[in-house]
Coordinates of C-alpha atoms in Angstrom, one line a residue:
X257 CA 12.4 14.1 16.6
X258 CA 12.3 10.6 17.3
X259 CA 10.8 9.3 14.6
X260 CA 12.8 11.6 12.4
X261 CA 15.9 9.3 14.1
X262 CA 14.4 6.2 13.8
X263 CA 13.4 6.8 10.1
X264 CA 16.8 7.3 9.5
X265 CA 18.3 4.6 11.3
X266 CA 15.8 1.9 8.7
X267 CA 16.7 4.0 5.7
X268 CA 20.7 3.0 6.6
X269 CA 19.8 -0.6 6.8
X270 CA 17.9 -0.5 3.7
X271 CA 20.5 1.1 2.1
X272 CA 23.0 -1.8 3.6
X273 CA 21.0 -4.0 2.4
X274 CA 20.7 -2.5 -1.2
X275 CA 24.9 -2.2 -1.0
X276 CA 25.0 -6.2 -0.5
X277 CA 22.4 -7.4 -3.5
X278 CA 24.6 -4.6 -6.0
X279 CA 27.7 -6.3 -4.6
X280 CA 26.1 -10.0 -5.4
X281 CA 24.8 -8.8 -8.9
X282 CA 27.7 -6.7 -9.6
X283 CA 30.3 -9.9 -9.0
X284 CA 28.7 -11.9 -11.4
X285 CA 26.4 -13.9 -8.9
X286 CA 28.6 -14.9 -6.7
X287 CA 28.8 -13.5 -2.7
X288 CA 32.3 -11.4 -3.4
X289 CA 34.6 -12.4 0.0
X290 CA 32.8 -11.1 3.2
X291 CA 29.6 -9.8 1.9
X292 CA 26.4 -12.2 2.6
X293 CA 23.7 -11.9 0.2
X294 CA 20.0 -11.3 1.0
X295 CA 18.8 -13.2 3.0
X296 CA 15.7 -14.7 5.1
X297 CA 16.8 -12.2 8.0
X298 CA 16.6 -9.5 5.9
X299 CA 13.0 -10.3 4.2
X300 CA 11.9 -11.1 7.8
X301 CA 12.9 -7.6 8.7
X302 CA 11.2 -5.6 6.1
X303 CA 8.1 -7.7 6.3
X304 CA 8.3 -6.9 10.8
X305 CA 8.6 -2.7 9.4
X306 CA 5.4 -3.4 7.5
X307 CA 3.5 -4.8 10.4
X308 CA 4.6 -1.8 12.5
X309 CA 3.7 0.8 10.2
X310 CA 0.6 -0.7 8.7
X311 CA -1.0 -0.4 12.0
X312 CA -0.6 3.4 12.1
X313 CA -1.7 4.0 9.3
X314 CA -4.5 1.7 9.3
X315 CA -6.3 -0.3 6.7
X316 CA -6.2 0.9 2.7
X317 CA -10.0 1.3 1.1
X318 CA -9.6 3.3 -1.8
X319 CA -6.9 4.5 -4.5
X320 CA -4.0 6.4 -2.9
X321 CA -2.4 9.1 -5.3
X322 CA 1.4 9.7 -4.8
X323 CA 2.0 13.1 -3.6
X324 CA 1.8 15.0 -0.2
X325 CA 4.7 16.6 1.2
X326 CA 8.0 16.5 -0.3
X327 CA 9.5 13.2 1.7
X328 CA 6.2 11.4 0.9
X329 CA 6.8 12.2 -2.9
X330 CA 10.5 11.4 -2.3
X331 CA 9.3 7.7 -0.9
X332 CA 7.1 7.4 -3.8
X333 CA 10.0 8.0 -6.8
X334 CA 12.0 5.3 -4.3
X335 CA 9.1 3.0 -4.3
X336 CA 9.0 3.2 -8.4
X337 CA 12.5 2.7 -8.9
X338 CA 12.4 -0.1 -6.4
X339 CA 9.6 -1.7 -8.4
X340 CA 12.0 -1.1 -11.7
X341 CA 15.0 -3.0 -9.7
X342 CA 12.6 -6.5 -8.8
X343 CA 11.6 -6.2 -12.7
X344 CA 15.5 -6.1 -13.3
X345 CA 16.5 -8.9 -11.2
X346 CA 13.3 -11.0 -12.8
X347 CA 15.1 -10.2 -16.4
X348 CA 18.6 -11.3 -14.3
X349 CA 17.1 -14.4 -13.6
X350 CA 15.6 -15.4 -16.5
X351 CA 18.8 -14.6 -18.6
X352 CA 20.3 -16.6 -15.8
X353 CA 17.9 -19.4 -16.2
X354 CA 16.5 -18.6 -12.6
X355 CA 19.1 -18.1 -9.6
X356 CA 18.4 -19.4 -6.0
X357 CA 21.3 -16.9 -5.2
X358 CA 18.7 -14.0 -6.2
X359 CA 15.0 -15.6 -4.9
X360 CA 15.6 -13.6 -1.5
X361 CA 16.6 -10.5 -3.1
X362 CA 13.4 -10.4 -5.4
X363 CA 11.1 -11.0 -2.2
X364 CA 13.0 -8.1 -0.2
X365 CA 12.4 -6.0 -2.9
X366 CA 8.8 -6.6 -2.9
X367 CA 8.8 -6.3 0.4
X368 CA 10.5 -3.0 0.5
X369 CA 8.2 -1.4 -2.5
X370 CA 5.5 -2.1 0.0
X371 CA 7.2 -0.8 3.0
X372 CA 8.2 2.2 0.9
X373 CA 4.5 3.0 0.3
X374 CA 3.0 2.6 3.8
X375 CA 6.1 4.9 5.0
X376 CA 4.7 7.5 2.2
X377 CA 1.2 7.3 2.7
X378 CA 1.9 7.5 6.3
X379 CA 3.5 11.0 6.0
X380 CA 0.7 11.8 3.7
X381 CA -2.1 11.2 6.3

């Protein structure tokens, strides 16, 4: 249905999203010709899907186990990994000695671990 759709259609812009931080980390640090790094935009996006979503599935008072259907589970796994790429590019940027080139890309994937478990614990409810 329609949310079916529009799930997908966020998915693809994470996943575009995802395509240009490997690109940036993959070239060394440096924005390989034609790709734009994370940026503000993109943060402001994920944090605008967080907004959206929170309200539906209202505030969080207790623990929250992974689990539920199989797509919820699915988000979950995503959401760990997620959290296992922001503590790679911390290690990136401390071997780098910090990177401005990388601040955005730690903050959207913060922001999407979060998103990634409202969209779970939505399906779940």
């Amino acid at each position: 249905g329609g949310a079916g759709v529009e799930l997908i259609k966020l998915v693809n812009e994470i996943q575009d999203d995802l395509y240009k931080m490997m690109a940036v980390i993959g070239a060394g640090l440096k924005c390989p010709k034609g790709v734009a790094g994370i940026g503000e935009s993109d943060v402001a996006f994920l944090e605008k899907e967080i907004m959206k979503r929170q309200k539906a599935v209202g505030e969080l008072r207790k623990f929250i186990r992974p689990g539920g259907g199989e797509l919820s589970s699915r988000l979950h796994i995503a959401r760990s990994v997620c959290r296992r790429a922001e503590r790679s590019v911390v290690k990136i940027m401390a071997d780098y000695l910090f990177t401005e080139k990388l601040t955005e890309s730690l903050k959207y994937l913060n922001r999407l671990s979060d998103l990634l478990f409202i969209l779970a614990y939505g399906l779940k409810k």
